[in-house]
Tab-separated table of C-alpha atoms and ligand atoms in Angstrom:
chain	number	residue	atom	x	y	z
A	28	MET	CA	0.775	-4.018	-26.466
A	29	ASN	CA	3.316	-2.239	-24.123
A	30	LYS	CA	2.424	-2.897	-20.600
A	31	LYS	CA	5.004	-0.371	-19.294
A	32	GLY	CA	3.132	2.325	-21.244
A	33	VAL	CA	1.220	5.126	-19.624
A	34	LEU	CA	-0.860	7.835	-21.028
A	35	VAL	CA	-1.079	10.508	-18.243
A	36	THR	CA	-3.663	13.215	-19.297
A	37	GLY	CA	-3.134	16.420	-17.368
A	38	GLY	CA	0.681	15.480	-16.366
A	39	ALA	CA	1.818	19.073	-16.653
A	40	GLY	CA	-0.727	19.803	-13.368
A	41	TYR	CA	-0.122	19.414	-10.130
A	42	ILE	CA	-0.838	15.720	-9.320
A	43	GLY	CA	0.051	14.741	-12.673
A	44	SER	CA	3.583	15.563	-12.653
A	45	HIS	CA	4.223	14.100	-8.710
A	46	THR	CA	2.718	11.047	-10.718
A	47	VAL	CA	4.860	11.056	-13.486
A	48	VAL	CA	7.886	11.195	-11.429
A	49	GLU	CA	6.913	8.134	-9.488
A	50	LEU	CA	5.891	6.244	-12.700
A	51	ILE	CA	9.207	6.721	-14.221
A	52	GLY	CA	10.840	5.626	-11.082
A	53	ALA	CA	8.798	2.694	-11.136
A	54	GLY	CA	9.871	1.776	-14.882
A	55	TYR	CA	6.886	3.356	-16.433
A	56	GLU	CA	7.432	5.119	-20.239
A	57	VAL	CA	5.059	7.826	-19.680
A	58	VAL	CA	3.184	9.612	-22.632
A	59	ILE	CA	1.874	13.134	-21.051
A	60	VAL	CA	-0.887	15.153	-22.669
A	61	ASP	CA	-1.847	18.335	-21.316
A	62	ASN	CA	-3.303	21.881	-22.864
A	63	PHE	CA	-1.604	23.861	-19.956
A	64	SER	CA	-5.076	25.446	-19.005
A	65	ASN	CA	-3.950	25.300	-15.576
A	66	SER	CA	-0.077	24.376	-15.867
A	67	ASP	CA	2.909	25.164	-17.515
A	68	ALA	CA	6.220	23.676	-19.453
A	69	SER	CA	8.307	24.088	-16.381
A	70	SER	CA	6.587	21.321	-14.669
A	71	LEU	CA	7.876	19.172	-17.661
A	72	ASP	CA	11.727	20.752	-16.840
A	73	GLY	CA	10.985	19.884	-13.140
A	74	ILE	CA	10.363	15.921	-13.749
A	75	ALA	CA	13.084	16.248	-16.404
A	76	LYS	CA	15.677	17.465	-13.982
A	77	ILE	CA	14.138	14.699	-11.095
A	78	THR	CA	14.217	11.745	-13.029
A	79	GLY	CA	16.784	12.298	-15.310
A	80	THR	CA	13.888	11.382	-18.112
A	81	LYS	CA	12.211	13.487	-20.367
A	82	PRO	CA	8.857	12.235	-20.702
A	83	ILE	CA	7.077	12.197	-24.415
A	84	PHE	CA	4.895	15.243	-24.280
A	85	VAL	CA	1.901	16.413	-26.626
A	86	GLU	CA	-0.017	19.772	-26.332
A	87	ALA	CA	-3.708	18.765	-26.756
A	88	ASP	CA	-6.822	19.380	-25.217
A	89	CYS	CA	-8.519	16.169	-24.201
A	90	CYS	CA	-11.816	17.659	-25.597
A	91	ASP	CA	-10.695	17.390	-28.993
A	92	LYS	CA	-11.035	13.852	-29.727
A	93	GLU	CA	-8.889	13.994	-32.852
A	94	ALA	CA	-6.187	15.521	-31.338
A	95	LEU	CA	-6.375	12.829	-28.771
A	96	ARG	CA	-6.751	10.041	-31.471
A	97	GLU	CA	-3.380	10.949	-32.960
A	98	VAL	CA	-2.348	10.067	-29.375
A	99	PHE	CA	-3.662	6.555	-29.245
A	100	GLU	CA	-2.486	6.247	-32.895
A	101	HIS	CA	1.257	6.978	-32.027
A	102	TYR	CA	1.966	5.806	-29.054
A	103	ASP	CA	1.896	2.010	-27.373
A	104	PHE	CA	0.524	2.068	-23.641
A	105	SER	CA	-1.757	-0.201	-21.997
A	106	SER	CA	-2.873	1.947	-19.758
A	107	VAL	CA	-4.274	5.762	-18.913
A	108	ILE	CA	-4.242	7.795	-15.784
A	109	HIS	CA	-7.044	10.911	-16.411
A	110	PHE	CA	-6.184	13.968	-14.450
A	111	ALA	CA	-7.208	16.632	-16.752
A	112	ALA	CA	-10.078	18.149	-15.820
A	113	TYR	CA	-10.876	21.778	-14.153
A	114	LYS	CA	-11.068	21.844	-10.496
A	115	ALA	CA	-12.493	25.103	-8.733
A	116	VAL	CA	-15.285	24.452	-6.429
A	117	GLY	CA	-16.572	28.253	-6.680
A	118	GLU	CA	-16.204	28.800	-10.673
A	119	SER	CA	-17.859	25.448	-11.468
A	120	VAL	CA	-20.787	27.045	-9.524
A	121	ALA	CA	-20.712	30.211	-11.738
A	122	GLU	CA	-19.832	28.517	-14.662
A	123	PRO	CA	-21.716	24.903	-14.442
A	124	ALA	CA	-21.746	24.542	-18.434
A	125	LYS	CA	-17.651	25.070	-18.676
A	126	TYR	CA	-17.195	22.196	-16.241
A	127	TYR	CA	-19.704	19.581	-17.416
A	128	ARG	CA	-18.359	20.336	-20.815
A	129	ASN	CA	-14.815	20.166	-20.154
A	130	ASN	CA	-14.353	17.461	-17.058
A	131	LEU	CA	-17.364	15.094	-18.762
A	132	LEU	CA	-16.088	15.470	-22.410
A	133	SER	CA	-12.599	14.355	-22.175
A	134	PHE	CA	-13.408	11.983	-19.934
A	135	LEU	CA	-15.651	10.472	-22.481
A	136	ASN	CA	-13.236	10.910	-25.138
A	137	VAL	CA	-10.212	8.978	-23.596
A	138	VAL	CA	-12.610	5.779	-22.294
A	139	GLU	CA	-14.257	5.783	-26.220
A	140	LEU	CA	-10.864	5.608	-27.578
A	141	MET	CA	-9.245	3.380	-24.776
A	142	LYS	CA	-12.251	0.695	-26.221
A	143	GLU	CA	-11.509	1.467	-29.802
A	144	TYR	CA	-7.739	1.362	-29.436
A	145	HIS	CA	-7.905	-1.630	-26.962
A	146	ARG	CA	-5.932	-0.057	-24.042
A	147	PRO	CA	-7.359	-1.884	-21.045
A	148	ASN	CA	-6.681	-0.228	-17.884
A	149	ILE	CA	-7.617	3.265	-16.421
A	150	VAL	CA	-7.308	5.193	-13.150
A	151	PHE	CA	-9.797	8.108	-12.635
A	152	SER	CA	-9.146	10.843	-10.060
A	153	SER	CA	-11.925	10.871	-8.234
A	154	SER	CA	-12.461	13.131	-4.904
A	155	ALA	CA	-13.592	12.900	-1.120
A	156	THR	CA	-16.127	15.838	-1.957
A	157	VAL	CA	-18.472	12.976	-3.571
A	158	TYR	CA	-19.414	11.594	0.110
A	159	GLY	CA	-20.557	15.801	0.890
A	160	ASP	CA	-21.186	16.077	4.462
A	161	ALA	CA	-20.946	12.343	5.643
A	162	GLU	CA	-22.832	11.550	8.814
A	163	VAL	CA	-20.897	8.775	9.837
A	164	LEU	CA	-16.796	9.274	10.260
A	165	PRO	CA	-14.533	8.218	8.965
A	166	VAL	CA	-15.594	7.803	5.468
A	167	THR	CA	-15.159	4.141	3.795
A	168	GLU	CA	-15.964	3.133	0.169
A	169	LEU	CA	-19.404	1.982	1.051
A	170	THR	CA	-20.337	5.399	2.966
A	171	PRO	CA	-23.162	6.372	0.430
A	172	ARG	CA	-22.683	9.098	-1.487
A	173	LYS	CA	-24.564	12.349	-0.904
A	174	PRO	CA	-25.756	15.089	-4.328
A	175	ALA	CA	-23.135	16.651	-5.213
A	176	THR	CA	-22.802	20.543	-3.877
A	177	SER	CA	-20.974	21.694	-6.641
A	178	PRO	CA	-21.101	21.087	-10.339
A	179	TYR	CA	-17.186	20.380	-9.957
A	180	GLY	CA	-18.286	17.667	-7.595
A	181	ASN	CA	-21.383	16.437	-9.461
A	182	THR	CA	-18.585	15.886	-12.505
A	183	LYS	CA	-16.612	13.530	-10.024
A	184	GLN	CA	-19.829	11.760	-9.299
A	185	MET	CA	-20.791	11.348	-12.892
A	186	ALA	CA	-17.752	10.236	-14.400
A	187	GLU	CA	-17.311	7.422	-11.582
A	188	ASP	CA	-20.672	6.155	-12.578
A	189	ILE	CA	-20.010	6.650	-16.343
A	190	LEU	CA	-16.694	4.723	-15.808
A	191	ARG	CA	-18.493	1.601	-13.729
A	192	ASP	CA	-20.955	1.448	-16.228
A	193	ILE	CA	-18.407	1.539	-19.179
A	194	VAL	CA	-16.289	-1.270	-17.807
A	195	SER	CA	-19.136	-3.280	-16.766
A	196	ALA	CA	-20.282	-3.427	-20.346
A	197	ASN	CA	-16.729	-4.060	-21.863
A	198	ASN	CA	-14.925	-7.315	-20.622
A	199	GLU	CA	-11.680	-6.032	-21.883
A	200	LEU	CA	-11.490	-2.947	-19.832
A	201	ARG	CA	-10.644	-2.143	-15.986
A	202	GLY	CA	-11.078	0.921	-14.061
A	203	ILE	CA	-9.962	2.327	-10.330
A	204	ALA	CA	-11.137	5.215	-9.543
A	205	LEU	CA	-9.013	6.640	-6.837
A	206	ARG	CA	-10.989	9.278	-3.904
A	207	TYR	CA	-8.518	11.837	-3.147
A	208	PHE	CA	-8.890	13.483	0.530
A	209	ASN	CA	-6.467	16.968	0.334
A	210	PRO	CA	-3.546	16.558	-1.757
A	211	ILE	CA	-0.957	18.781	-0.359
A	212	GLY	CA	2.965	19.777	-0.072
A	213	ALA	CA	5.423	19.349	-3.231
A	214	HIS	CA	8.057	17.239	-4.151
A	215	PRO	CA	11.126	17.253	-1.743
A	216	SER	CA	13.496	18.479	-4.483
A	217	ALA	CA	11.430	21.674	-4.407
A	218	LEU	CA	11.249	21.247	-8.494
A	219	ILE	CA	7.685	20.360	-8.730
A	220	GLY	CA	4.686	21.686	-7.016
A	221	GLU	CA	1.572	23.277	-6.914
A	222	LEU	CA	1.016	26.389	-8.851
A	223	PRO	CA	-2.334	28.359	-8.517
A	224	ARG	CA	-3.251	31.036	-10.918
A	225	GLY	CA	-4.378	33.963	-9.126
A	226	VAL	CA	-5.721	34.028	-5.514
A	227	PRO	CA	-5.546	30.674	-4.545
A	228	ASN	CA	-8.537	28.927	-3.420
A	229	ASN	CA	-6.804	25.809	-1.086
A	230	LEU	CA	-5.681	26.383	2.175
A	231	VAL	CA	-2.109	25.416	1.896
A	232	PRO	CA	-1.174	27.468	-1.144
A	233	TYR	CA	-2.840	30.432	0.675
A	234	ILE	CA	-0.588	29.721	3.976
A	235	THR	CA	2.831	29.749	1.636
A	236	GLN	CA	1.573	32.677	-0.291
A	237	THR	CA	0.882	34.540	3.133
A	238	ALA	CA	3.850	33.391	4.381
A	239	ALA	CA	5.902	34.796	1.266
A	240	GLY	CA	4.151	38.016	1.559
A	241	VAL	CA	2.271	37.516	-1.545
A	242	ARG	CA	-0.925	37.653	0.376
A	243	GLU	CA	-1.478	39.998	3.146
A	244	CYS	CA	-3.472	37.918	5.851
A	245	LEU	CA	-4.698	34.283	5.591
A	246	SER	CA	-8.562	33.894	6.673
A	247	ILE	CA	-9.460	30.997	8.444
A	248	PHE	CA	-13.213	30.272	7.353
A	249	GLY	CA	-15.185	29.947	10.364
A	250	ASP	CA	-14.227	28.854	14.102
A	251	ASP	CA	-17.560	28.161	15.012
A	252	TYR	CA	-17.867	24.445	13.690
A	253	PRO	CA	-18.844	21.591	15.984
A	254	THR	CA	-15.399	20.359	16.076
A	255	PRO	CA	-12.927	20.234	19.075
A	256	ASP	CA	-11.282	23.967	18.161
A	257	GLY	CA	-14.396	24.959	16.059
A	258	SER	CA	-12.297	24.904	12.751
A	259	CYS	CA	-12.947	22.240	9.866
A	260	LEU	CA	-11.476	18.702	9.836
A	261	ARG	CA	-9.917	17.521	7.065
A	262	ASP	CA	-7.458	14.701	5.676
A	263	TYR	CA	-4.486	16.274	4.205
A	264	ILE	CA	-2.669	13.979	2.246
A	265	ASP	CA	1.313	14.206	1.174
A	266	ILE	CA	1.495	14.590	-2.557
A	267	VAL	CA	4.019	12.140	-3.112
A	268	ASP	CA	2.232	9.880	-1.232
A	269	LEU	CA	-0.911	10.349	-3.539
A	270	ALA	CA	1.426	10.088	-6.564
A	271	ARG	CA	2.583	6.471	-5.430
A	272	ALA	CA	-1.222	5.193	-5.125
A	273	HIS	CA	-1.587	5.761	-8.647
A	274	VAL	CA	1.547	3.699	-9.390
A	275	VAL	CA	-0.032	0.683	-6.945
A	276	ALA	CA	-3.124	1.006	-8.739
A	277	ILE	CA	-1.689	0.802	-12.398
A	278	ASN	CA	0.505	-2.266	-11.122
A	279	ARG	CA	-2.525	-3.691	-9.307
A	280	MET	CA	-4.485	-3.719	-12.937
A	281	VAL	CA	-1.205	-3.996	-15.316
A	282	GLU	CA	-0.402	-7.439	-13.338
A	283	GLY	CA	-3.874	-8.289	-13.602
A	284	LYS	CA	-4.835	-8.582	-9.881
A	285	SER	CA	-7.846	-6.472	-9.690
A	286	GLU	CA	-10.806	-8.936	-8.759
A	287	GLU	CA	-13.426	-6.639	-10.262
A	288	CYS	CA	-13.400	-4.546	-13.314
A	289	TYR	CA	-14.338	-1.375	-11.363
A	290	GLU	CA	-13.053	-0.811	-7.587
A	291	VAL	CA	-12.526	2.538	-5.472
A	292	PHE	CA	-10.268	3.513	-2.826
A	293	ASN	CA	-9.837	6.338	-0.695
A	294	ILE	CA	-6.670	8.211	-1.109
A	295	GLY	CA	-6.101	9.941	2.510
A	296	THR	CA	-3.759	9.643	5.978
A	297	GLY	CA	-7.005	8.484	7.978
A	298	SER	CA	-6.348	11.227	10.611
A	299	PRO	CA	-8.584	14.229	10.697
A	300	VAL	CA	-6.468	17.776	11.413
A	301	SER	CA	-8.140	20.917	11.627
A	302	VAL	CA	-7.491	24.001	9.593
A	303	PHE	CA	-6.042	25.990	13.446
A	304	GLU	CA	-3.430	22.518	13.630
A	305	LEU	CA	-2.213	22.874	10.018
A	306	VAL	CA	-1.591	26.681	10.624
A	307	GLN	CA	0.235	25.738	13.718
A	308	GLY	CA	1.842	22.884	12.085
A	309	PHE	CA	3.145	24.744	9.157
A	310	GLU	CA	4.544	27.523	11.983
A	311	ARG	CA	6.434	24.796	13.781
A	312	ALA	CA	7.505	23.006	10.677
A	313	ASN	CA	8.986	26.047	9.176
A	314	ASN	CA	9.768	28.406	12.134
A	315	LEU	CA	7.694	31.271	11.233
A	316	LYS	CA	4.788	32.866	12.346
A	317	LEU	CA	1.771	33.402	10.061
A	318	ASN	CA	-0.619	36.289	9.723
A	319	TYR	CA	-4.105	35.210	10.103
A	320	LYS	CA	-7.445	35.939	11.799
A	321	VAL	CA	-10.711	34.428	11.699
A	322	ALA	CA	-13.443	35.070	9.051
A	323	ALA	CA	-17.152	33.798	8.363
A	324	ARG	CA	-17.614	30.348	7.065
A	325	ARG	CA	-17.073	29.717	3.269
A	326	ALA	CA	-20.160	28.417	1.536
A	327	GLY	CA	-20.467	25.319	0.447
A	328	ASP	CA	-17.588	23.688	3.070
A	329	VAL	CA	-18.381	20.570	5.261
A	330	THR	CA	-17.761	20.261	8.644
A	331	ALA	CA	-15.426	17.278	8.319
A	332	VAL	CA	-14.598	14.741	6.393
A	333	TRP	CA	-11.354	11.503	6.393
A	334	ALA	CA	-10.648	8.690	5.405
A	335	ASP	CA	-11.057	5.157	6.057
A	336	THR	CA	-8.165	3.519	4.418
A	337	THR	CA	-8.143	0.202	4.785
A	338	ARG	CA	-9.517	-0.797	1.695
A	339	ALA	CA	-6.322	0.564	0.095
A	340	ASN	CA	-3.936	-0.709	3.016
A	341	GLU	CA	-4.903	-3.931	2.716
A	342	ILE	CA	-5.835	-4.387	-0.801
A	343	LEU	CA	-3.446	-2.079	-2.721
A	344	GLY	CA	-0.640	-2.332	-0.033
A	345	TRP	CA	-0.384	1.490	-0.156
A	346	CYS	CA	-0.402	3.586	3.183
A	347	ALA	CA	0.595	7.047	3.717
A	348	GLU	CA	3.886	7.573	4.908
A	349	ARG	CA	5.199	11.146	5.307
A	350	ASN	CA	4.540	13.043	8.258
A	351	LEU	CA	2.062	16.394	8.078
A	352	GLU	CA	5.406	18.832	9.229
A	353	ASP	CA	7.630	17.565	6.706
A	354	THR	CA	5.082	17.896	4.306
A	355	LEU	CA	4.597	21.447	5.428
A	356	ARG	CA	8.357	21.790	4.824
A	357	THR	CA	8.021	20.668	1.499
A	358	ALA	CA	5.309	23.008	0.832
A	359	TRP	CA	7.215	26.103	1.710
A	360	ALA	CA	10.299	25.087	0.228
A	361	TRP	CA	8.455	24.734	-3.026
A	362	GLU	CA	6.747	28.593	-2.520
A	363	CYS	CA	10.693	29.578	-1.520
A	364	ASN	CA	11.807	28.349	-4.945
A	365	VAL	CA	8.941	29.733	-7.326
A	366	ARG	CA	9.530	32.918	-5.723
A	367	LYS	CA	13.380	32.766	-6.479
A	368	GLU	CA	12.417	32.098	-10.053
A	369	LYS	CA	10.140	35.092	-10.370
B	418	UD1	C1	-12.041	21.290	-1.929
B	418	UD1	C2	-12.950	20.280	-2.463
B	418	UD1	C3	-12.521	19.242	-2.974
B	418	UD1	C4	-11.141	19.382	-3.923
B	418	UD1	C5	-10.308	20.344	-3.078
B	418	UD1	C6	-8.976	20.649	-4.127
B	418	UD1	C7	-15.261	20.528	-1.817
B	418	UD1	C8	-16.283	19.956	-0.777
B	418	UD1	N1	-14.308	20.496	-1.911
B	418	UD1	O1	-11.442	20.620	-0.931
B	418	UD1	O2	-13.494	18.411	-3.640
B	418	UD1	O3	-10.697	18.198	-4.334
B	418	UD1	O4	-10.503	21.507	-2.699
B	418	UD1	O5	-9.191	21.834	-5.145
B	418	UD1	O6	-15.679	20.179	-3.081
B	418	UD1	N2	-9.726	27.113	4.408
B	418	UD1	C9	-9.471	28.699	5.242
B	418	UD1	N3	-9.005	29.650	4.304
B	418	UD1	C10	-8.519	29.733	3.010
B	418	UD1	C11	-9.250	28.223	2.102
B	418	UD1	C12	-9.396	27.331	3.233
B	418	UD1	O7	-9.792	28.512	6.061
B	418	UD1	O8	-8.016	30.745	2.557
B	418	UD1	C13	-10.194	25.882	4.991
B	418	UD1	C14	-11.530	25.643	4.417
B	418	UD1	O9	-12.746	26.065	4.939
B	418	UD1	C15	-11.644	23.953	4.879
B	418	UD1	C16	-9.826	23.562	4.703
B	418	UD1	O10	-9.386	24.965	5.189
B	418	UD1	O11	-11.940	23.721	6.013
B	418	UD1	C17	-9.582	23.150	3.387
B	418	UD1	O12	-10.006	23.878	2.083
B	418	UD1	P1	-9.501	23.538	0.769
B	418	UD1	O13	-7.819	23.459	0.638
B	418	UD1	O14	-10.256	24.468	-0.203
B	418	UD1	O15	-9.726	22.240	0.622
B	418	UD1	P2	-11.675	21.763	0.554
B	418	UD1	O16	-12.626	22.572	0.721
B	418	UD1	O17	-11.608	20.738	1.784
């Protein structure tokens, strides 16, 4: 079995494409499976330009088990990173069945084929959403998960549980769930980044599109939260730092260092940042003024969540390195690049 081979589902997407770049940089041989449901081929060109390597690409939907089986038949890899999933919280509330079907079926197909083809290692993309509105901050991996507030969040909790049960029942398999906090920014080359379709749901793409004049005005959802400046607190993690966490997780499994068959790690910076602070940081980093106003709270938002990253620091030897303003410069450089191409 090719220990250096990694299958990356959703590898053309935002987190996937950055992770592929870091994997290639670390000497891994990558096979990408993506159906372009929320991405396009431009990210594959970006990966090739940055790394000088064109990864193998198969256009397929992970819900199509036979199409995925072909990939397991044809390519040799010991590890899988499973990103392929829908991620819009609001849409998941409106169309729950679509989310449960897509996110759970694709995940089950991947783990069943791993078992069948004896591919031992999987990293699963989980989310800080599993903590909900936590009572004690920062959250550690032992902080009890709260009932999910959206079908999207529920698919993450359910997939974590399914993974834990499957690897416990099969001593050939090992799994690591990475709970991401809020990924932001882009590769420093500005050749890959986040490409939201339609109106962005997330804060940083909305900010960059507002700065670019695509959106008129950013709404800050709520200034009456019980926080120092009244806006919500989050843990914004640079996308390249986040991508590197996947490489160290894969290294750990490939080198046989994981002590447990199932491990969970928070991947964040450990520092809370308010929406106002993020906006001001963006203005300072890029020397521009943003048009914004305070609006009503957004349904479903938690007041505050940030990570205790001790486990990732000590066990994975990983920590976030890039500072917030540098990250916000990459976000703006990427937005400018996207606009130039259009
Ligand atoms: C959400 C999900 C998270 C998911 C992430 C990426 C929940 C609770 N959160 O995180 O699981 O991984 O998206 O898709 O399910 N904001 C504004 N104006 C805007 C947009 C956002 O003020 O136009 C504020 C929000 O109120 C929030 C902060 O910015 O306080 C971050 O929002 P966002 O980027 O959407 O991420 P989360 O909601 O934290």
